[in-house]
């Protein structure tokens, strides 16, 4: 991925290009950068990105394995990916998507809360996927699902920051589904080529339908914007999620998933388009664990503002 041009030891005199290549090699070896991130960094180096080389000029007296060096270089990569994500949705801002969702929701008799529309931010979802999941050794490969995918923001973000082979968004509202297809065309025909990503074999798919009638048992990672979901819908999702393989990860917003087959690993507050929401990370266990179910049920019953929250759940919010 990165061609080393100079065998000399690190020094302040090292050319910025060589320094960046060595930082990239080090980050790949330590999994600080995944496949996509490494390719983006390589493209930025080849294109002499001004902001990246400005950082390199300032940092090149440091060692490539220094943590703060890697943090800054990774930030430049993530900023570039976020700009690409925003470019894919430049014709579909959140305000417009909400109006479209409102019109589409009127055609259904289902619980209105289940179809209330809210969008994730790239910054928050990318941190959930690349930092929180990584902390628990959950790999961003295999198959990713976004249940209730709206205009596709979660799917496109996961495609950019992960190494998933297949990504699928399931959405009930026809108007949002069609919008996601439009965004997909923009992403694949205009955004991906501009990122200079080679061997991009990811399969993106958007499906219109009821998430409870779809088959997502092959998922490695599932994301669910469940802030406004009803109790009944969450119960049904938890029942269907039992079909997932051991080790599969489910991330929900605001409401943890109550099931003896899922252990709640972590909970952390993030900013979304409608305000703050807590991301809950669950992992499918091999055997049922009644204690895990009781723990999730306890926190699911809590109301914001209670003083008896544990440290793990102090970010809980009703969003």
Tab-separated table of C-alpha atoms in Angstrom:
chain	number	residue	atom	x	y	z
A	1	UNK	CA	0.000	0.000	0.000
A	2	UNK	CA	2.773	2.416	0.906
A	3	UNK	CA	6.059	2.313	-1.022
A	4	UNK	CA	9.042	3.238	1.164
A	5	UNK	CA	11.396	5.546	-0.708
A	6	UNK	CA	14.116	6.014	1.896
A	7	UNK	CA	15.767	3.393	4.186
A	8	UNK	CA	17.225	5.978	6.568
A	9	UNK	CA	16.160	6.316	10.191
A	10	UNK	CA	13.529	8.849	11.221
A	11	UNK	CA	14.802	12.406	11.301
A	12	UNK	CA	13.596	15.960	10.928
A	13	UNK	CA	15.195	15.955	7.484
A	14	UNK	CA	13.044	13.048	6.293
A	15	UNK	CA	10.892	14.120	3.321
A	16	UNK	CA	7.246	14.553	4.257
A	17	UNK	CA	6.143	12.007	1.646
A	18	UNK	CA	8.392	9.287	3.060
A	19	UNK	CA	7.343	10.145	6.598
A	20	UNK	CA	3.638	9.827	5.700
A	21	UNK	CA	4.259	6.506	3.952
A	22	UNK	CA	5.984	5.141	7.040
A	23	UNK	CA	3.210	6.401	9.301
A	24	UNK	CA	0.704	4.668	7.029
A	25	UNK	CA	2.645	1.404	7.063
A	26	UNK	CA	2.864	1.503	10.850
A	27	UNK	CA	-0.854	2.244	11.245
A	28	UNK	CA	-1.823	-0.611	8.945
A	29	UNK	CA	0.392	-3.054	10.857
A	30	UNK	CA	-1.191	-2.050	14.167
A	31	UNK	CA	-4.736	-1.921	12.703
A	32	UNK	CA	-4.958	1.796	13.455
A	33	UNK	CA	-6.021	2.148	9.810
A	34	UNK	CA	-8.199	-0.348	7.979
A	35	UNK	CA	-8.074	-1.156	4.268
A	36	UNK	CA	-10.181	1.801	3.186
A	37	UNK	CA	-8.360	4.260	5.419
A	38	UNK	CA	-4.998	3.076	4.112
A	39	UNK	CA	-6.120	3.518	0.507
A	40	UNK	CA	-7.437	7.007	1.222
A	41	UNK	CA	-4.181	7.987	2.933
A	42	UNK	CA	-2.248	6.646	-0.039
A	43	UNK	CA	-4.390	8.709	-2.410
A	44	UNK	CA	-3.927	11.853	-0.318
A	45	UNK	CA	-0.152	11.340	-0.380
A	46	UNK	CA	-0.118	10.853	-4.153
A	47	UNK	CA	-2.247	13.960	-4.633
A	48	UNK	CA	-0.051	16.064	-2.338
A	49	UNK	CA	-2.972	17.008	-0.099
A	50	UNK	CA	-2.146	20.410	1.385
A	51	UNK	CA	-3.572	19.805	4.880
A	52	UNK	CA	-1.977	16.371	5.172
A	53	UNK	CA	1.467	17.589	4.102
A	54	UNK	CA	1.202	20.576	6.421
A	55	UNK	CA	0.771	18.142	9.330
A	56	UNK	CA	3.615	15.980	8.030
A	57	UNK	CA	5.982	18.952	7.865
A	58	UNK	CA	5.257	19.739	11.489
A	59	UNK	CA	5.355	16.128	12.713
A	60	UNK	CA	8.119	14.513	10.685
A	61	UNK	CA	10.697	14.872	13.452
A	62	UNK	CA	8.578	12.404	15.440
A	63	UNK	CA	8.442	8.634	15.141
A	64	UNK	CA	5.644	7.144	12.995
A	65	UNK	CA	4.543	4.932	15.898
A	66	UNK	CA	3.938	7.917	18.216
A	67	UNK	CA	0.284	7.930	19.218
A	68	UNK	CA	-0.348	11.629	18.695
A	69	UNK	CA	1.209	11.424	15.224
A	70	UNK	CA	-1.160	8.623	14.259
A	71	UNK	CA	-4.144	10.411	15.802
A	72	UNK	CA	-3.536	13.509	13.698
A	73	UNK	CA	-2.949	11.597	10.457
A	74	UNK	CA	-6.034	9.478	11.080
A	75	UNK	CA	-8.048	12.639	11.677
A	76	UNK	CA	-7.029	13.925	8.249
A	77	UNK	CA	-8.170	10.652	6.674
A	78	UNK	CA	-11.502	10.693	8.509
A	79	UNK	CA	-12.106	14.329	7.560
A	80	UNK	CA	-11.576	13.381	3.929
A	81	UNK	CA	-14.043	10.500	4.233
A	82	UNK	CA	-16.599	12.733	5.938
A	83	UNK	CA	-16.300	15.243	3.098
A	84	UNK	CA	-16.972	12.408	0.642
A	85	UNK	CA	-20.004	11.334	2.696
A	86	UNK	CA	-21.372	14.860	2.717
A	87	UNK	CA	-20.783	15.092	-1.021
A	88	UNK	CA	-22.902	11.973	-1.574
A	89	UNK	CA	-25.797	13.654	0.269
A	90	UNK	CA	-25.353	17.193	-1.017
A	91	UNK	CA	-28.721	17.017	-2.805
A	92	UNK	CA	-30.481	15.474	0.194
A	93	UNK	CA	-29.918	17.550	3.356
A	94	UNK	CA	-31.495	16.380	6.607
A	95	UNK	CA	-34.255	19.014	6.453
A	96	UNK	CA	-35.368	17.775	3.037
A	97	UNK	CA	-35.226	14.127	4.128
A	98	UNK	CA	-37.467	14.900	7.109
A	99	UNK	CA	-40.091	16.485	4.866
A	100	UNK	CA	-40.010	13.486	2.546
A	101	UNK	CA	-40.304	11.083	5.485
A	102	UNK	CA	-43.251	13.011	6.922
A	103	UNK	CA	-45.169	12.674	3.660
A	104	UNK	CA	-44.373	8.983	3.353
A	105	UNK	CA	-45.318	8.201	6.954
A	106	UNK	CA	-48.913	9.339	6.419
A	107	UNK	CA	-49.584	6.292	4.218
A	108	UNK	CA	-49.061	3.810	7.061
A	109	UNK	CA	-51.246	2.851	10.011
A	110	UNK	CA	-48.341	1.519	12.060
A	111	UNK	CA	-47.243	3.070	15.358
A	112	UNK	CA	-46.152	6.554	14.344
A	113	UNK	CA	-43.155	6.464	16.652
A	114	UNK	CA	-41.736	3.507	14.721
A	115	UNK	CA	-41.525	5.688	11.586
A	116	UNK	CA	-40.368	8.987	13.065
A	117	UNK	CA	-37.348	10.098	11.071
A	118	UNK	CA	-33.956	11.106	12.430
A	119	UNK	CA	-30.520	10.938	10.845
A	120	UNK	CA	-27.160	9.872	12.204
A	121	UNK	CA	-24.093	12.036	11.791
A	122	UNK	CA	-20.947	10.749	10.108
A	123	UNK	CA	-18.770	11.830	13.015
A	124	UNK	CA	-20.803	9.902	15.592
A	125	UNK	CA	-21.386	6.727	13.590
A	126	UNK	CA	-17.779	6.554	12.408
A	127	UNK	CA	-16.588	6.783	16.029
A	128	UNK	CA	-19.031	4.097	17.101
A	129	UNK	CA	-17.797	1.773	14.379
A	130	UNK	CA	-14.071	2.505	14.330
A	131	UNK	CA	-13.447	3.279	17.998
A	132	UNK	CA	-16.126	1.735	20.221
A	133	UNK	CA	-16.438	-1.540	18.325
A	134	UNK	CA	-12.678	-1.793	17.930
A	135	UNK	CA	-12.314	-1.463	21.710
A	136	UNK	CA	-14.347	-4.662	22.029
A	137	UNK	CA	-12.475	-6.451	19.206
A	138	UNK	CA	-15.453	-6.345	16.854
A	139	UNK	CA	-14.213	-6.386	13.260
A	140	UNK	CA	-15.761	-4.209	10.561
A	141	UNK	CA	-15.964	-6.941	7.954
A	142	UNK	CA	-18.511	-9.399	6.646
A	143	UNK	CA	-22.040	-8.033	6.253
A	144	UNK	CA	-23.446	-4.785	7.633
A	145	UNK	CA	-27.165	-3.999	7.987
A	146	UNK	CA	-28.932	-0.757	8.813
A	147	UNK	CA	-32.478	-1.577	9.932
A	148	UNK	CA	-34.619	1.457	9.168
A	149	UNK	CA	-31.981	2.931	6.869
A	150	UNK	CA	-33.813	6.059	5.676
A	151	UNK	CA	-31.904	7.820	2.907
A	152	UNK	CA	-28.871	5.580	3.411
A	153	UNK	CA	-26.628	7.727	5.586
A	154	UNK	CA	-25.684	4.877	7.910
A	155	UNK	CA	-24.946	2.462	5.073
A	156	UNK	CA	-22.760	4.920	3.160
A	157	UNK	CA	-20.869	5.866	6.342
A	158	UNK	CA	-20.218	2.188	7.127
A	159	UNK	CA	-19.076	1.611	3.548
A	160	UNK	CA	-16.550	4.429	3.866
A	161	UNK	CA	-15.059	3.586	7.261
A	162	UNK	CA	-15.415	-0.199	7.325
A	163	UNK	CA	-14.059	-3.150	5.376
A	164	UNK	CA	-17.445	-4.795	4.906
A	165	UNK	CA	-17.946	-6.971	1.829
A	166	UNK	CA	-21.674	-6.393	1.756
A	167	UNK	CA	-23.849	-3.589	3.136
A	168	UNK	CA	-27.632	-3.508	3.136
A	169	UNK	CA	-30.166	-0.936	4.262
A	170	UNK	CA	-33.788	-1.926	4.918
A	171	UNK	CA	-36.410	0.820	4.849
A	172	UNK	CA	-40.221	0.651	4.954
A	173	UNK	CA	-41.049	4.051	3.456
A	174	UNK	CA	-41.016	3.990	-0.341
A	175	UNK	CA	-40.007	7.657	-0.661
A	176	UNK	CA	-36.971	7.181	1.560
A	177	UNK	CA	-36.040	3.946	-0.180
A	178	UNK	CA	-36.094	5.630	-3.600
A	179	UNK	CA	-34.010	8.484	-2.219
A	180	UNK	CA	-31.448	5.992	-0.918
A	181	UNK	CA	-31.201	4.463	-4.396
A	182	UNK	CA	-30.533	7.925	-5.842
A	183	UNK	CA	-27.829	8.510	-3.240
A	184	UNK	CA	-26.285	5.120	-4.003
A	185	UNK	CA	-25.949	6.048	-7.674
A	186	UNK	CA	-24.270	9.324	-6.714
A	187	UNK	CA	-21.932	7.522	-4.349
A	188	UNK	CA	-20.904	4.756	-6.728
A	189	UNK	CA	-20.593	6.783	-9.929
A	190	UNK	CA	-19.153	10.047	-8.612
A	191	UNK	CA	-17.895	9.845	-5.026
A	192	UNK	CA	-16.038	6.507	-5.008
A	193	UNK	CA	-14.027	7.283	-8.183
A	194	UNK	CA	-12.953	10.616	-6.700
A	195	UNK	CA	-11.647	8.820	-3.618
A	196	UNK	CA	-9.249	6.856	-5.868
A	197	UNK	CA	-10.100	3.582	-4.144
A	198	UNK	CA	-8.844	0.503	-5.950
A	199	UNK	CA	-10.421	-2.961	-5.952
A	200	UNK	CA	-13.629	-1.594	-4.458
A	201	UNK	CA	-15.658	-4.817	-4.376
A	202	UNK	CA	-18.193	-3.799	-1.758
A	203	UNK	CA	-21.781	-4.689	-2.561
A	204	UNK	CA	-24.288	-2.005	-1.534
A	205	UNK	CA	-27.972	-2.814	-1.512
A	206	UNK	CA	-31.090	-1.000	-0.378
A	207	UNK	CA	-34.264	-2.999	0.191
A	208	UNK	CA	-37.782	-1.676	0.657
A	209	UNK	CA	-39.684	-3.636	3.249
A	210	UNK	CA	-40.527	-4.385	6.853
A	211	UNK	CA	-37.363	-5.079	8.822
A	212	UNK	CA	-39.171	-7.821	10.749
A	213	UNK	CA	-39.974	-9.673	7.524
A	214	UNK	CA	-36.466	-9.396	6.095
A	215	UNK	CA	-33.719	-11.963	6.604
A	216	UNK	CA	-30.664	-10.375	8.217
A	217	UNK	CA	-29.372	-13.483	9.977
A	218	UNK	CA	-26.062	-13.290	8.052
A	219	UNK	CA	-25.124	-9.956	9.634
A	220	UNK	CA	-21.772	-9.324	11.262
A	221	UNK	CA	-22.743	-5.834	12.447
A	222	UNK	CA	-26.225	-4.295	12.632
A	223	UNK	CA	-27.048	-0.665	13.277
A	224	UNK	CA	-30.547	0.387	14.402
A	225	UNK	CA	-31.643	3.975	14.961
A	226	UNK	CA	-34.188	2.844	17.534
A	227	UNK	CA	-34.668	6.061	19.492
A	228	UNK	CA	-38.398	6.287	18.728
A	229	UNK	CA	-39.154	2.585	18.317
A	230	UNK	CA	-42.040	1.156	20.325
A	231	UNK	CA	-41.592	-1.479	23.032
A	232	UNK	CA	-43.321	-4.036	20.822
A	233	UNK	CA	-41.015	-3.401	17.878
A	234	UNK	CA	-37.920	-3.643	20.063
A	235	UNK	CA	-39.181	-6.918	21.531
A	236	UNK	CA	-39.735	-8.353	18.051
A	237	UNK	CA	-36.309	-7.216	16.868
A	238	UNK	CA	-34.707	-8.899	19.889
A	239	UNK	CA	-36.552	-12.147	19.135
A	240	UNK	CA	-35.511	-12.141	15.487
A	241	UNK	CA	-31.917	-11.221	16.375
A	242	UNK	CA	-31.498	-14.591	18.081
A	243	UNK	CA	-30.959	-15.980	14.572
A	244	UNK	CA	-27.653	-14.096	14.344
A	245	UNK	CA	-24.426	-16.035	14.686
A	246	UNK	CA	-22.445	-15.978	17.915
A	247	UNK	CA	-20.265	-12.874	18.058
A	248	UNK	CA	-22.507	-10.752	15.838
A	249	UNK	CA	-22.817	-7.151	17.008
A	250	UNK	CA	-25.979	-5.047	17.248
A	251	UNK	CA	-25.789	-1.306	17.889
A	252	UNK	CA	-29.004	0.425	18.949
A	253	UNK	CA	-29.678	4.053	19.792
A	254	UNK	CA	-31.294	5.155	23.068
A	255	UNK	CA	-32.958	1.809	23.795
A	256	UNK	CA	-30.839	-1.230	24.680
A	257	UNK	CA	-31.961	-4.557	23.293
A	258	UNK	CA	-33.433	-6.808	25.991
A	259	UNK	CA	-32.555	-10.445	25.372
A	260	UNK	CA	-30.767	-13.250	27.258
A	261	UNK	CA	-28.808	-13.899	24.029
A	262	UNK	CA	-27.203	-10.451	23.895
A	263	UNK	CA	-24.701	-9.003	26.332
A	264	UNK	CA	-24.615	-5.221	26.608
A	265	UNK	CA	-20.942	-4.320	26.202
A	266	UNK	CA	-20.960	-0.557	26.266
A	267	UNK	CA	-23.127	2.559	26.191
A	268	UNK	CA	-21.988	6.007	25.155
A	269	UNK	CA	-23.691	9.278	24.294
A	270	UNK	CA	-23.306	10.801	20.823
A	271	UNK	CA	-24.743	13.775	18.957
A	272	UNK	CA	-27.224	13.019	16.188
A	273	UNK	CA	-29.342	15.210	13.912
A	274	UNK	CA	-32.102	15.521	16.548
A	275	UNK	CA	-29.886	15.870	19.621
A	276	UNK	CA	-27.980	13.485	21.890
A	277	UNK	CA	-28.616	9.758	21.882
A	278	UNK	CA	-26.876	6.864	23.597
A	279	UNK	CA	-25.369	4.130	21.439
A	280	UNK	CA	-25.702	0.685	23.022
A	281	UNK	CA	-23.356	-2.037	21.795
A	282	UNK	CA	-24.550	-5.640	22.138
A	283	UNK	CA	-22.900	-8.904	21.219
A	284	UNK	CA	-24.619	-12.229	20.487
A	285	UNK	CA	-23.684	-14.811	23.099
A	286	UNK	CA	-23.402	-18.525	22.493
A	287	UNK	CA	-25.732	-19.424	25.368
A	288	UNK	CA	-28.575	-17.500	27.003
A	289	UNK	CA	-27.546	-15.336	29.927
A	290	UNK	CA	-30.481	-14.353	32.194
A	291	UNK	CA	-28.278	-11.838	34.005
A	292	UNK	CA	-27.553	-10.026	30.715
A	293	UNK	CA	-31.280	-9.819	29.986
A	294	UNK	CA	-32.061	-8.532	33.477
A	295	UNK	CA	-29.323	-5.911	33.191
A	296	UNK	CA	-30.594	-4.621	29.847
A	297	UNK	CA	-34.195	-4.678	31.062
A	298	UNK	CA	-33.250	-2.651	34.143
A	299	UNK	CA	-31.545	0.080	32.127
A	300	UNK	CA	-34.255	0.061	29.490
A	301	UNK	CA	-36.748	0.970	32.234
A	302	UNK	CA	-34.720	3.935	33.471
A	303	UNK	CA	-35.772	7.487	32.772
A	304	UNK	CA	-33.327	10.300	31.974
A	305	UNK	CA	-32.238	12.296	35.000
A	306	UNK	CA	-32.300	9.462	37.535
A	307	UNK	CA	-29.396	9.575	39.987
A	308	UNK	CA	-28.847	5.834	40.218
A	309	UNK	CA	-27.200	5.433	36.820
A	310	UNK	CA	-23.958	3.467	36.878
A	311	UNK	CA	-20.823	4.900	35.260
A	312	UNK	CA	-21.387	2.777	32.171
A	313	UNK	CA	-24.825	4.284	31.606
A	314	UNK	CA	-24.371	7.886	32.696
A	315	UNK	CA	-24.901	9.006	29.107
A	316	UNK	CA	-28.362	7.501	28.824
A	317	UNK	CA	-30.894	9.818	27.246
A	318	UNK	CA	-34.373	9.629	25.838
A	319	UNK	CA	-33.154	11.650	22.790
